[in-house]
C-alpha atoms as a printed R data frame, in Angstrom:
    type eleno elety resid chain resno       x       y       z
1   ATOM     1    CA   MET     A     1  99.829 182.395 139.839
2   ATOM     2    CA   ASP     A     2  97.204 184.484 141.572
3   ATOM     3    CA   LYS     A     3  98.737 183.995 145.016
4   ATOM     4    CA   LEU     A     4 102.068 185.337 143.769
5   ATOM     5    CA   LYS     A     5 100.379 188.349 142.160
6   ATOM     6    CA   GLN     A     6  98.592 189.117 145.423
7   ATOM     7    CA   ARG     A     7 101.809 188.870 147.417
8   ATOM     8    CA   ILE     A     8 103.560 191.174 144.933
9   ATOM     9    CA   ILE     A     9 100.791 193.740 145.351
10  ATOM    10    CA   GLU     A    10 100.916 193.483 149.159
11  ATOM    11    CA   GLU     A    11 104.663 193.214 149.768
12  ATOM    12    CA   SER     A    12 106.620 194.839 146.941
13  ATOM    13    CA   SER     A    13 107.309 198.481 146.301
14  ATOM    14    CA   VAL     A    14 107.672 200.333 143.030
15  ATOM    15    CA   MET     A    15 110.970 202.220 143.179
16  ATOM    16    CA   SER     A    16 110.678 203.783 139.711
17  ATOM    17    CA   GLU     A    17 109.038 203.067 136.369
18  ATOM    18    CA   GLN     A    18 111.835 200.513 135.781
19  ATOM    19    CA   VAL     A    19 112.489 199.014 139.241
20  ATOM    20    CA   LEU     A    20 110.288 196.864 141.480
21  ATOM    21    CA   ASN     A    21 111.616 195.985 144.941
22  ATOM    22    CA   LEU     A    22 110.800 192.343 145.709
23  ATOM    23    CA   ASP     A    23 113.072 192.023 148.754
24  ATOM    24    CA   GLY     A    24 110.287 190.643 150.967
25  ATOM    25    CA   LEU     A    25 109.495 187.811 148.522
26  ATOM    26    CA   LEU     A    26 112.602 186.900 146.546
27  ATOM    27    CA   ASN     A    27 115.699 188.972 147.091
28  ATOM    28    CA   HIS     A    28 116.257 189.375 150.817
29  ATOM    29    CA   GLN     A    29 113.587 187.326 152.551
30  ATOM    30    CA   VAL     A    30 112.150 184.076 151.214
31  ATOM    31    CA   ASP     A    31 108.757 182.558 152.014
32  ATOM    32    CA   PRO     A    32 109.458 178.792 151.948
33  ATOM    33    CA   GLU     A    33 105.841 177.773 151.306
34  ATOM    34    CA   LEU     A    34 105.395 180.182 148.385
35  ATOM    35    CA   THR     A    35 108.838 179.256 147.055
36  ATOM    36    CA   MET     A    36 107.918 175.558 147.037
37  ATOM    37    CA   GLU     A    37 104.683 176.373 145.186
38  ATOM    38    CA   MET     A    38 106.690 178.235 142.564
39  ATOM    39    CA   GLY     A    39 109.094 175.294 142.270
40  ATOM    40    CA   ARG     A    40 106.197 172.875 141.803
41  ATOM    41    CA   GLU     A    41 104.755 175.123 139.090
42  ATOM    42    CA   PHE     A    42 108.025 175.285 137.161
43  ATOM    43    CA   ALA     A    43 108.527 171.521 137.568
44  ATOM    44    CA   ALA     A    44 105.042 170.917 136.144
45  ATOM    45    CA   ARG     A    45 105.592 173.261 133.214
46  ATOM    46    CA   PHE     A    46 108.897 171.592 132.275
47  ATOM    47    CA   ALA     A    47 107.993 168.015 133.296
48  ATOM    48    CA   ASP     A    48 108.246 166.743 129.718
49  ATOM    49    CA   ALA     A    49 111.631 168.362 128.964
50  ATOM    50    CA   GLY     A    50 113.883 165.615 130.364
51  ATOM    51    CA   VAL     A    51 115.679 168.035 132.690
52  ATOM    52    CA   THR     A    52 118.902 166.641 134.200
53  ATOM    53    CA   ARG     A    53 120.052 169.831 135.976
54  ATOM    54    CA   VAL     A    54 118.528 173.088 137.135
55  ATOM    55    CA   ILE     A    55 120.813 176.098 136.866
56  ATOM    56    CA   THR     A    56 120.647 179.681 138.138
57  ATOM    57    CA   VAL     A    57 122.825 182.686 138.910
58  ATOM    58    CA   GLU     A    58 123.579 183.506 142.539
59  ATOM    59    CA   SER     A    59 121.943 184.637 144.621
60  ATOM    60    CA   SER     A    60 118.292 185.633 144.251
61  ATOM    61    CA   GLY     A    61 117.412 182.761 141.922
62  ATOM    62    CA   ILE     A    62 118.762 180.057 144.216
63  ATOM    63    CA   ALA     A    63 115.680 179.511 146.413
64  ATOM    64    CA   VAL     A    64 113.222 179.032 143.534
65  ATOM    65    CA   ALA     A    65 115.765 177.034 141.523
66  ATOM    66    CA   PHE     A    66 116.295 174.764 144.554
67  ATOM    67    CA   ALA     A    67 112.545 174.198 144.916
68  ATOM    68    CA   THR     A    68 112.301 173.376 141.200
69  ATOM    69    CA   ALA     A    69 115.277 170.995 141.308
70  ATOM    70    CA   LEU     A    70 113.840 169.252 144.365
71  ATOM    71    CA   GLU     A    71 110.513 168.724 142.595
72  ATOM    72    CA   LEU     A    72 112.247 167.431 139.468
73  ATOM    73    CA   GLY     A    73 114.655 165.239 141.466
74  ATOM    74    CA   VAL     A    74 117.771 166.681 139.809
75  ATOM    75    CA   PRO     A    75 120.828 168.619 141.014
76  ATOM    76    CA   LEU     A    76 120.878 172.403 141.287
77  ATOM    77    CA   VAL     A    77 123.927 174.227 139.972
78  ATOM    78    CA   PHE     A    78 124.466 177.950 140.302
79  ATOM    79    CA   ALA     A    79 126.840 180.276 138.544
80  ATOM    80    CA   ARG     A    80 128.891 182.350 140.952
81  ATOM    81    CA   ARG     A    81 129.287 186.094 140.715
82  ATOM    82    CA   LYS     A    82 132.521 186.255 142.714
83  ATOM    83    CA   LYS     A    83 135.719 184.365 142.228
84  ATOM    84    CA   THR     A    84 136.913 182.552 145.356
85  ATOM    85    CA   LEU     A    85 140.198 180.893 146.273
86  ATOM    86    CA   LEU     A    86 138.534 177.574 145.463
87  ATOM    87    CA   ALA     A    87 137.275 178.659 142.036
88  ATOM    88    CA   ASP     A    88 137.882 176.330 139.116
89  ATOM    89    CA   PRO     A    89 140.609 177.982 136.989
90  ATOM    90    CA   ASP     A    90 138.992 176.421 133.901
91  ATOM    91    CA   ALA     A    91 135.492 177.705 134.712
92  ATOM    92    CA   LEU     A    92 133.176 178.942 132.007
93  ATOM    93    CA   CYS     A    93 132.939 182.708 132.449
94  ATOM    94    CA   GLU     A    94 130.925 185.574 131.017
95  ATOM    95    CA   ARG     A    95 131.015 189.284 131.884
96  ATOM    96    CA   VAL     A    96 127.535 190.766 132.418
97  ATOM    97    CA   PRO     A    97 126.137 194.104 133.552
98  ATOM    98    CA   SER     A    98 123.715 194.067 136.493
99  ATOM    99    CA   PHE     A    99 120.688 196.310 135.976
100 ATOM   100    CA   THR     A   100 119.774 196.606 139.664
101 ATOM   101    CA   LYS     A   101 123.334 196.774 141.032
102 ATOM   102    CA   GLY     A   102 124.578 199.171 138.349
103 ATOM   103    CA   ILE     A   103 127.872 197.288 137.962
104 ATOM   104    CA   VAL     A   104 129.486 194.752 135.649
105 ATOM   105    CA   THR     A   105 130.313 191.346 137.110
106 ATOM   106    CA   ASP     A   106 131.672 188.042 135.903
107 ATOM   107    CA   ILE     A   107 129.478 184.984 136.234
108 ATOM   108    CA   MET     A   108 131.362 181.723 136.468
109 ATOM   109    CA   LEU     A   109 130.361 178.087 136.254
110 ATOM   110    CA   SER     A   110 132.696 175.181 136.875
111 ATOM   111    CA   ARG     A   111 132.869 172.693 134.019
112 ATOM   112    CA   LYS     A   112 132.611 169.957 136.677
113 ATOM   113    CA   TYR     A   113 128.910 170.634 137.136
114 ATOM   114    CA   ILE     A   114 127.604 170.878 133.578
115 ATOM   115    CA   HIS     A   115 128.146 168.306 130.845
116 ATOM   116    CA   GLU     A   116 127.408 167.873 127.147
117 ATOM   117    CA   GLN     A   117 124.724 165.262 127.831
118 ATOM   118    CA   ASP     A   118 122.828 167.542 130.251
119 ATOM   119    CA   LYS     A   119 119.403 168.985 129.575
120 ATOM   120    CA   VAL     A   120 119.453 172.182 131.582
121 ATOM   121    CA   LEU     A   121 116.546 174.196 132.948
122 ATOM   122    CA   PHE     A   122 117.528 177.763 133.847
123 ATOM   123    CA   ILE     A   123 115.431 179.261 136.679
124 ATOM   124    CA   ASP     A   124 115.707 182.892 137.796
125 ATOM   125    CA   ASP     A   125 113.862 185.405 139.928
126 ATOM   126    CA   ILE     A   126 113.348 188.327 137.532
127 ATOM   127    CA   ILE     A   127 114.046 189.125 133.917
128 ATOM   128    CA   ALA     A   128 114.290 192.795 133.004
129 ATOM   129    CA   ASN     A   129 116.996 193.698 130.483
130 ATOM   130    CA   GLY     A   130 118.140 190.076 130.416
131 ATOM   131    CA   ASP     A   131 121.884 190.664 130.611
132 ATOM   132    CA   ALA     A   132 122.543 187.976 133.241
133 ATOM   133    CA   ALA     A   133 120.199 185.576 131.439
134 ATOM   134    CA   ARG     A   134 121.975 186.077 128.114
135 ATOM   135    CA   GLY     A   135 125.325 185.595 129.853
136 ATOM   136    CA   LEU     A   136 124.283 182.297 131.420
137 ATOM   137    CA   VAL     A   137 122.726 181.153 128.130
138 ATOM   138    CA   LYS     A   138 126.139 181.726 126.485
139 ATOM   139    CA   ILE     A   139 127.856 179.704 129.212
140 ATOM   140    CA   ILE     A   140 125.379 176.848 128.808
141 ATOM   141    CA   SER     A   141 125.898 176.897 125.043
142 ATOM   142    CA   ARG     A   142 129.691 176.800 125.413
143 ATOM   143    CA   SER     A   143 129.391 173.832 127.785
144 ATOM   144    CA   GLY     A   144 127.692 171.788 125.067
145 ATOM   145    CA   ALA     A   145 124.654 171.128 127.281
146 ATOM   146    CA   GLU     A   146 121.139 171.594 125.918
147 ATOM   147    CA   LEU     A   147 119.114 174.476 127.364
148 ATOM   148    CA   VAL     A   148 115.519 173.191 127.492
149 ATOM   149    CA   GLY     A   149 114.064 176.426 128.811
150 ATOM   150    CA   LEU     A   150 114.117 179.378 131.151
151 ATOM   151    CA   GLY     A   151 111.634 179.850 133.974
152 ATOM   152    CA   VAL     A   152 111.385 183.247 135.633
153 ATOM   153    CA   VAL     A   153 109.260 184.214 138.608
154 ATOM   154    CA   VAL     A   154 108.669 187.780 137.372
155 ATOM   155    CA   GLU     A   155 108.941 188.938 133.780
156 ATOM   156    CA   LYS     A   156 109.058 192.679 133.300
157 ATOM   157    CA   SER     A   157 107.621 192.529 129.787
158 ATOM   158    CA   PHE     A   158 108.059 196.280 129.236
159 ATOM   159    CA   GLN     A   159 111.823 195.708 129.192
160 ATOM   160    CA   ALA     A   160 113.645 193.860 126.419
161 ATOM   161    CA   GLY     A   161 115.126 190.836 128.234
162 ATOM   162    CA   ALA     A   162 112.367 188.250 127.832
163 ATOM   163    CA   ARG     A   163 111.711 189.254 124.235
164 ATOM   164    CA   ALA     A   164 115.424 188.904 123.388
165 ATOM   165    CA   ILE     A   165 115.552 185.427 124.962
166 ATOM   166    CA   ARG     A   166 112.436 184.298 123.080
167 ATOM   167    CA   GLU     A   167 113.871 185.682 119.831
168 ATOM   168    CA   GLN     A   168 116.771 183.237 120.305
169 ATOM   169    CA   GLY     A   169 114.211 180.421 120.127
170 ATOM   170    CA   ILE     A   170 114.454 179.676 123.852
171 ATOM   171    CA   ARG     A   171 111.305 178.592 125.656
172 ATOM   172    CA   LEU     A   172 110.651 181.123 128.432
173 ATOM   173    CA   GLU     A   173 107.945 180.537 131.044
174 ATOM   174    CA   SER     A   174 107.113 183.258 133.552
175 ATOM   175    CA   LEU     A   175 104.887 182.881 136.599
176 ATOM   176    CA   VAL     A   176 103.915 186.553 136.534
177 ATOM   177    CA   ARG     A   177 104.224 189.177 133.805
178 ATOM   178    CA   ILE     A   178 104.361 192.846 134.675
179 ATOM   179    CA   GLU     A   179 103.479 195.156 131.791
180 ATOM   180    CA   SER     A   180 104.080 198.463 133.550
181 ATOM   181    CA   LEU     A   181 105.203 200.186 136.721
182 ATOM   182    CA   ASP     A   182 104.020 203.601 135.505
183 ATOM   183    CA   ASN     A   183 102.828 206.065 138.137
184 ATOM   184    CA   GLY     A   184 103.876 203.679 140.921
185 ATOM   185    CA   THR     A   185 101.227 201.141 139.913
186 ATOM   186    CA   ILE     A   186 101.905 197.499 139.082
187 ATOM   187    CA   THR     A   187 100.042 196.458 135.926
188 ATOM   188    CA   PHE     A   188 100.028 192.700 135.325
189 ATOM   189    CA   GLY     A   189  99.870 191.123 131.884
190 ATOM   190    CA   GLU     A   190  98.715 187.731 130.682
């Protein structure tokens, strides 16, 4: 997506050779028009997969996952990172480290919102080390649902997350691949 690449160049900032700040596009502020375009793109790429639910991890993946679910005409479900008083005591849970937050959190998904007959499309904002993605993949597997693929807005291909997901035989589609952040410069891949 050329428009997305251009917006990344204009509005993101390279924090280090490992970290790209996308707050103005995905993580703090959301452009509804661009988000809907991304959702349409993911819906088109997975149109033949028979998706019955779109799933993500709160919170940065929610906007793009919502746009994708709307385009596909299916519910959006998101795994929570914090337990609430209303949390399902029988929720599926996985402990995952957060690369950008530098902490370990539990991600939880109520069994009420994912079923064995579901064909699930996992949508997320960024994949770097892939810890959260692997955690949610485990939850989906334990639910008995079928994971038909993972769509990520930005794949940092110089980190191991996307490669590890693909090595599990999971279809991973990224809208933009970043090969390097060396010397404060964003280098896109194909």
